[in-house]
mmCIF file of C-alpha atoms in Angstrom:
data_model
loop_
_atom_site.group_PDB
_atom_site.id
_atom_site.type_symbol
_atom_site.label_atom_id
_atom_site.label_comp_id
_atom_site.label_asym_id
_atom_site.label_seq_id
_atom_site.Cartn_x
_atom_site.Cartn_y
_atom_site.Cartn_z
ATOM 1 C CA UNK A 1 -0.959 6.053 11.044
ATOM 2 C CA UNK A 2 2.591 6.939 9.873
ATOM 3 C CA UNK A 3 1.437 8.552 6.630
ATOM 4 C CA UNK A 4 -0.420 11.271 8.548
ATOM 5 C CA UNK A 5 2.941 12.562 9.804
ATOM 6 C CA UNK A 6 3.921 13.354 6.218
ATOM 7 C CA UNK A 7 1.577 16.343 6.285
ATOM 8 C CA UNK A 8 4.022 18.216 8.518
ATOM 9 C CA UNK A 9 6.941 17.889 6.099
ATOM 10 C CA UNK A 10 5.448 17.754 2.595
ATOM 11 C CA UNK A 11 4.604 20.940 0.658
ATOM 12 C CA UNK A 12 1.166 22.353 1.391
ATOM 13 C CA UNK A 13 0.033 21.769 -2.207
ATOM 14 C CA UNK A 14 0.216 18.010 -1.588
ATOM 15 C CA UNK A 15 -3.001 17.134 0.238
ATOM 16 C CA UNK A 16 -2.202 13.893 2.058
ATOM 17 C CA UNK A 17 -5.287 11.775 2.779
ATOM 18 C CA UNK A 18 -4.245 8.632 4.704
ATOM 19 C CA UNK A 19 -6.588 5.671 4.358
ATOM 20 C CA UNK A 20 -7.325 3.646 7.492
ATOM 21 C CA UNK A 21 -8.433 0.076 6.877
ATOM 22 C CA UNK A 22 -11.349 -1.492 8.779
ATOM 23 C CA UNK A 23 -10.100 -3.048 12.006
ATOM 24 C CA UNK A 24 -7.087 -0.706 12.192
ATOM 25 C CA UNK A 25 -6.476 2.374 14.339
ATOM 26 C CA UNK A 26 -9.571 4.476 14.868
ATOM 27 C CA UNK A 27 -11.571 1.805 12.991
ATOM 28 C CA UNK A 28 -10.606 -0.948 15.429
ATOM 29 C CA UNK A 29 -14.267 -1.604 16.256
ATOM 30 C CA UNK A 30 -14.902 -2.757 12.665
ATOM 31 C CA UNK A 31 -14.236 -6.304 11.415
ATOM 32 C CA UNK A 32 -10.823 -6.965 9.898
ATOM 33 C CA UNK A 33 -10.877 -7.598 6.150
ATOM 34 C CA UNK A 34 -9.187 -10.557 4.451
ATOM 35 C CA UNK A 35 -11.088 -10.391 1.143
ATOM 36 C CA UNK A 36 -9.508 -7.934 -1.302
ATOM 37 C CA UNK A 37 -12.550 -7.265 -3.548
ATOM 38 C CA UNK A 38 -14.756 -6.531 -0.526
ATOM 39 C CA UNK A 39 -12.131 -4.246 0.983
ATOM 40 C CA UNK A 40 -11.605 -2.405 -2.306
ATOM 41 C CA UNK A 41 -15.346 -1.864 -2.687
ATOM 42 C CA UNK A 42 -15.622 -0.500 0.850
ATOM 43 C CA UNK A 43 -12.726 1.914 0.409
ATOM 44 C CA UNK A 44 -13.875 3.026 -3.044
ATOM 45 C CA UNK A 45 -17.303 3.892 -1.662
ATOM 46 C CA UNK A 46 -15.648 5.934 1.094
ATOM 47 C CA UNK A 47 -13.211 7.746 -1.196
ATOM 48 C CA UNK A 48 -15.554 8.456 -4.098
ATOM 49 C CA UNK A 49 -17.039 11.575 -2.523
ATOM 50 C CA UNK A 50 -13.582 12.981 -1.762
ATOM 51 C CA UNK A 51 -12.298 12.897 -5.331
ATOM 52 C CA UNK A 52 -12.869 16.271 -6.980
ATOM 53 C CA UNK A 53 -9.953 16.362 -9.411
ATOM 54 C CA UNK A 54 -6.685 14.657 -10.373
ATOM 55 C CA UNK A 55 -5.043 12.614 -7.636
ATOM 56 C CA UNK A 56 -2.232 10.166 -6.960
ATOM 57 C CA UNK A 57 -2.660 6.894 -5.113
ATOM 58 C CA UNK A 58 0.143 5.298 -3.088
ATOM 59 C CA UNK A 59 0.392 1.960 -1.313
ATOM 60 C CA UNK A 60 3.158 0.264 0.658
ATOM 61 C CA UNK A 61 3.713 -3.514 0.613
ATOM 62 C CA UNK A 62 0.367 -5.285 0.170
ATOM 63 C CA UNK A 63 -1.056 -1.770 0.307
ATOM 64 C CA UNK A 64 0.199 -1.395 -3.252
ATOM 65 C CA UNK A 65 -2.240 -4.110 -4.308
ATOM 66 C CA UNK A 66 -4.965 -2.498 -2.201
ATOM 67 C CA UNK A 67 -4.328 0.808 -3.987
ATOM 68 C CA UNK A 68 -4.539 -0.902 -7.387
ATOM 69 C CA UNK A 69 -7.813 -2.629 -6.525
ATOM 70 C CA UNK A 70 -9.336 0.545 -5.084
ATOM 71 C CA UNK A 71 -8.364 2.443 -8.229
ATOM 72 C CA UNK A 72 -10.074 -0.188 -10.389
ATOM 73 C CA UNK A 73 -13.147 -0.012 -8.146
ATOM 74 C CA UNK A 74 -13.260 3.783 -8.501
ATOM 75 C CA UNK A 75 -13.041 3.519 -12.294
ATOM 76 C CA UNK A 76 -15.861 0.955 -12.225
ATOM 77 C CA UNK A 77 -17.946 3.568 -10.394
ATOM 78 C CA UNK A 78 -17.446 6.054 -13.224
ATOM 79 C CA UNK A 79 -14.650 8.062 -11.610
ATOM 80 C CA UNK A 80 -11.318 8.940 -13.165
ATOM 81 C CA UNK A 81 -8.320 6.718 -12.529
ATOM 82 C CA UNK A 82 -5.502 8.285 -10.520
ATOM 83 C CA UNK A 83 -2.987 10.322 -12.504
ATOM 84 C CA UNK A 84 -0.453 7.813 -11.240
ATOM 85 C CA UNK A 85 -0.345 4.735 -9.056
ATOM 86 C CA UNK A 86 2.687 4.634 -6.746
ATOM 87 C CA UNK A 87 3.720 1.338 -5.179
ATOM 88 C CA UNK A 88 6.383 1.055 -2.489
ATOM 89 C CA UNK A 89 8.141 -2.202 -1.538
ATOM 90 C CA UNK A 90 5.282 -4.127 -3.105
ATOM 91 C CA UNK A 91 5.376 -7.376 -5.059
ATOM 92 C CA UNK A 92 3.369 -7.155 -8.286
ATOM 93 C CA UNK A 93 0.014 -8.994 -8.230
ATOM 94 C CA UNK A 94 1.116 -11.399 -10.965
ATOM 95 C CA UNK A 95 4.059 -12.485 -8.810
ATOM 96 C CA UNK A 96 1.966 -13.365 -5.745
ATOM 97 C CA UNK A 97 0.803 -16.878 -4.919
ATOM 98 C CA UNK A 98 -2.868 -15.922 -4.895
ATOM 99 C CA UNK A 99 -4.117 -18.857 -2.841
ATOM 100 C CA UNK A 100 -7.751 -18.320 -1.761
ATOM 101 C CA UNK A 101 -7.359 -21.227 0.676
ATOM 102 C CA UNK A 102 -4.305 -19.780 2.443
ATOM 103 C CA UNK A 103 -4.468 -20.308 6.195
ATOM 104 C CA UNK A 104 -3.629 -17.750 8.892
ATOM 105 C CA UNK A 105 -0.119 -17.880 10.311
ATOM 106 C CA UNK A 106 0.398 -19.083 13.857
ATOM 107 C CA UNK A 107 1.625 -16.600 16.453
ATOM 108 C CA UNK A 108 5.130 -18.072 16.202
ATOM 109 C CA UNK A 109 5.186 -17.861 12.397
ATOM 110 C CA UNK A 110 3.880 -14.319 12.412
ATOM 111 C CA UNK A 111 6.352 -13.231 15.095
ATOM 112 C CA UNK A 112 9.242 -14.632 13.046
ATOM 113 C CA UNK A 113 8.045 -12.819 9.922
ATOM 114 C CA UNK A 114 7.749 -9.524 11.782
ATOM 115 C CA UNK A 115 11.308 -9.936 13.008
ATOM 116 C CA UNK A 116 12.489 -10.660 9.470
ATOM 117 C CA UNK A 117 10.794 -7.608 8.012
ATOM 118 C CA UNK A 118 12.245 -5.442 10.799
ATOM 119 C CA UNK A 119 9.444 -2.906 10.749
ATOM 120 C CA UNK A 120 7.698 -3.505 14.080
ATOM 121 C CA UNK A 121 9.085 -1.553 17.057
ATOM 122 C CA UNK A 122 11.070 -3.763 19.414
ATOM 123 C CA UNK A 123 9.046 -2.441 22.342
ATOM 124 C CA UNK A 124 5.986 -4.079 20.754
ATOM 125 C CA UNK A 125 7.751 -7.369 20.072
ATOM 126 C CA UNK A 126 8.972 -7.500 23.678
ATOM 127 C CA UNK A 127 5.577 -6.810 25.274
ATOM 128 C CA UNK A 128 3.133 -9.778 25.354
ATOM 129 C CA UNK A 129 0.144 -7.508 25.958
ATOM 130 C CA UNK A 130 0.960 -5.243 23.015
ATOM 131 C CA UNK A 131 1.616 -8.266 20.827
ATOM 132 C CA UNK A 132 -1.766 -9.720 21.724
ATOM 133 C CA UNK A 133 -3.342 -6.511 20.439
ATOM 134 C CA UNK A 134 -1.445 -6.186 17.161
ATOM 135 C CA UNK A 135 -1.009 -9.805 16.036
ATOM 136 C CA UNK A 136 -4.649 -10.309 14.948
ATOM 137 C CA UNK A 137 -4.474 -7.130 12.861
ATOM 138 C CA UNK A 138 -1.174 -8.044 11.222
ATOM 139 C CA UNK A 139 -2.300 -11.636 10.664
ATOM 140 C CA UNK A 140 -5.312 -10.352 8.734
ATOM 141 C CA UNK A 141 -3.075 -8.071 6.668
ATOM 142 C CA UNK A 142 -0.864 -10.975 5.646
ATOM 143 C CA UNK A 143 -3.895 -13.101 4.814
ATOM 144 C CA UNK A 144 -5.371 -10.290 2.724
ATOM 145 C CA UNK A 145 -2.361 -10.399 0.430
ATOM 146 C CA UNK A 146 -1.957 -14.175 0.404
ATOM 147 C CA UNK A 147 -5.558 -14.939 -0.558
ATOM 148 C CA UNK A 148 -5.906 -12.338 -3.279
ATOM 149 C CA UNK A 149 -6.012 -13.703 -6.813
ATOM 150 C CA UNK A 150 -5.681 -11.014 -9.526
ATOM 151 C CA UNK A 151 -8.548 -10.642 -11.994
ATOM 152 C CA UNK A 152 -8.184 -10.807 -15.769
ATOM 153 C CA UNK A 153 -9.048 -7.281 -16.910
ATOM 154 C CA UNK A 154 -7.795 -4.249 -18.795
ATOM 155 C CA UNK A 155 -4.813 -2.456 -17.223
ATOM 156 C CA UNK A 156 -5.476 0.711 -15.265
ATOM 157 C CA UNK A 157 -5.301 3.802 -17.533
ATOM 158 C CA UNK A 158 -2.654 5.735 -15.625
ATOM 159 C CA UNK A 159 1.073 6.124 -15.038
ATOM 160 C CA UNK A 160 2.855 3.766 -12.652
ATOM 161 C CA UNK A 161 5.808 4.521 -10.389
ATOM 162 C CA UNK A 162 7.438 1.677 -8.457
ATOM 163 C CA UNK A 163 9.817 2.204 -5.536
ATOM 164 C CA UNK A 164 11.873 -0.699 -4.189
ATOM 165 C CA UNK A 165 14.395 -1.135 -1.377
ATOM 166 C CA UNK A 166 17.886 -2.303 -2.314
ATOM 167 C CA UNK A 167 18.075 -4.395 0.865
ATOM 168 C CA UNK A 168 14.512 -5.712 0.684
ATOM 169 C CA UNK A 169 13.920 -9.383 -0.115
ATOM 170 C CA UNK A 170 11.609 -8.552 -3.035
ATOM 171 C CA UNK A 171 13.271 -9.487 -6.322
ATOM 172 C CA UNK A 172 13.686 -6.724 -8.893
ATOM 173 C CA UNK A 173 11.656 -8.806 -11.337
ATOM 174 C CA UNK A 174 8.745 -8.908 -8.885
ATOM 175 C CA UNK A 175 8.816 -5.104 -8.812
ATOM 176 C CA UNK A 176 9.215 -4.709 -12.571
ATOM 177 C CA UNK A 177 6.185 -6.948 -13.168
ATOM 178 C CA UNK A 178 3.994 -4.068 -11.993
ATOM 179 C CA UNK A 179 4.436 -2.569 -15.474
ATOM 180 C CA UNK A 180 1.667 -4.759 -16.911
ATOM 181 C CA UNK A 181 -0.902 -3.332 -14.474
ATOM 182 C CA UNK A 182 -1.131 0.137 -16.061
ATOM 183 C CA UNK A 183 -1.102 1.549 -19.593
ATOM 184 C CA UNK A 184 0.713 4.817 -18.879
ATOM 185 C CA UNK A 185 4.420 5.566 -18.460
ATOM 186 C CA UNK A 186 6.279 3.211 -16.126
ATOM 187 C CA UNK A 187 9.235 4.072 -13.916
ATOM 188 C CA UNK A 188 11.051 2.104 -11.227
ATOM 189 C CA UNK A 189 13.399 3.554 -8.610
ATOM 190 C CA UNK A 190 15.525 1.646 -6.118
ATOM 191 C CA UNK A 191 16.112 3.286 -2.735
ATOM 192 C CA UNK A 192 18.567 2.607 0.066
ATOM 193 C CA UNK A 193 17.141 0.398 2.818
ATOM 194 C CA UNK A 194 14.897 -2.591 3.381
ATOM 195 C CA UNK A 195 11.153 -3.188 3.324
ATOM 196 C CA UNK A 196 10.387 -0.097 5.401
ATOM 197 C CA UNK A 197 12.771 2.345 3.728
ATOM 198 C CA UNK A 198 9.954 4.859 3.269
ATOM 199 C CA UNK A 199 9.935 5.278 7.070
ATOM 200 C CA UNK A 200 13.571 4.477 7.944
ATOM 201 C CA UNK A 201 14.926 6.770 5.207
ATOM 202 C CA UNK A 202 11.945 9.080 5.209
ATOM 203 C CA UNK A 203 13.705 12.280 4.149
ATOM 204 C CA UNK A 204 15.173 10.667 1.040
ATOM 205 C CA UNK A 205 11.925 8.957 0.094
ATOM 206 C CA UNK A 206 9.787 12.075 0.550
ATOM 207 C CA UNK A 207 12.250 14.077 -1.539
ATOM 208 C CA UNK A 208 11.743 11.546 -4.336
ATOM 209 C CA UNK A 209 7.980 11.632 -3.815
ATOM 210 C CA UNK A 210 7.838 15.428 -4.089
ATOM 211 C CA UNK A 211 9.909 15.315 -7.276
ATOM 212 C CA UNK A 212 7.462 12.791 -8.704
ATOM 213 C CA UNK A 213 4.393 14.772 -7.637
ATOM 214 C CA UNK A 214 5.727 17.961 -9.243
ATOM 215 C CA UNK A 215 5.345 16.291 -12.626
ATOM 216 C CA UNK A 216 1.573 16.309 -12.058
ATOM 217 C CA UNK A 217 1.322 19.876 -10.763
ATOM 218 C CA UNK A 218 -0.620 22.163 -11.203
ATOM 219 C CA UNK A 219 -3.402 19.745 -12.178
ATOM 220 C CA UNK A 220 -2.977 17.713 -8.993
ATOM 221 C CA UNK A 221 -5.891 18.280 -6.615
ATOM 222 C CA UNK A 222 -5.380 15.652 -3.961
ATOM 223 C CA UNK A 223 -3.261 12.662 -3.018
ATOM 224 C CA UNK A 224 -4.696 9.500 -1.478
ATOM 225 C CA UNK A 225 -2.512 7.053 0.406
ATOM 226 C CA UNK A 226 -3.784 3.470 0.667
ATOM 227 C CA UNK A 227 -2.033 1.025 2.937
ATOM 228 C CA UNK A 228 -2.567 -2.362 4.534
ATOM 229 C CA UNK A 229 -0.528 -2.255 7.711
ATOM 230 C CA UNK A 230 2.762 -4.052 8.236
ATOM 231 C CA UNK A 231 2.081 -6.763 5.714
ATOM 232 C CA UNK A 232 4.591 -8.869 3.861
ATOM 233 C CA UNK A 233 5.510 -8.499 0.241
#
């Protein structure tokens, strides 16, 4: 869980709470999720008891959509929306295909996509046994994003900060389209690097993140990070 490592370098007043999805990491004994509403409901139920004040919610790639859906699910449960939603290298929901009948990628298709995104360690790509372990998880993550069809609803009542990679394949317009998802102030920043710039250029990204978070201090109580693995945009 890469986000957990941020705790060692971020200021102590930022309480990082990484979110592990069912079927991932220490939750590997749980079924993988490919239905966004069901996943959002599960995560909202788990996070509800942890929210005791203002918080930020961050998601990378399809995790940005997961974060949005979880935030809506929390609001539906009577909880406050996050002070800000932060999406990183994530295509806006309105710019996604949203095909409920999308089929899982073959091993060859998935392998090619992982190579293109350049975020999976080469040692994993070169090891058939490791690949056999991670491909089902990553395949589900891709399917989660491909099958999700956005709902018609009111925008989330919070600020929205979008980070994009200058070398990522996501079009600037697909990042800017996030603006319609929230009613608060909108800001977009472009960072050096590709789809995984938040890890490859971690120091620069975390510096930007701290600057952003300071705008919500001292009211900020906690910061939740929602992600969906190494999924595509």
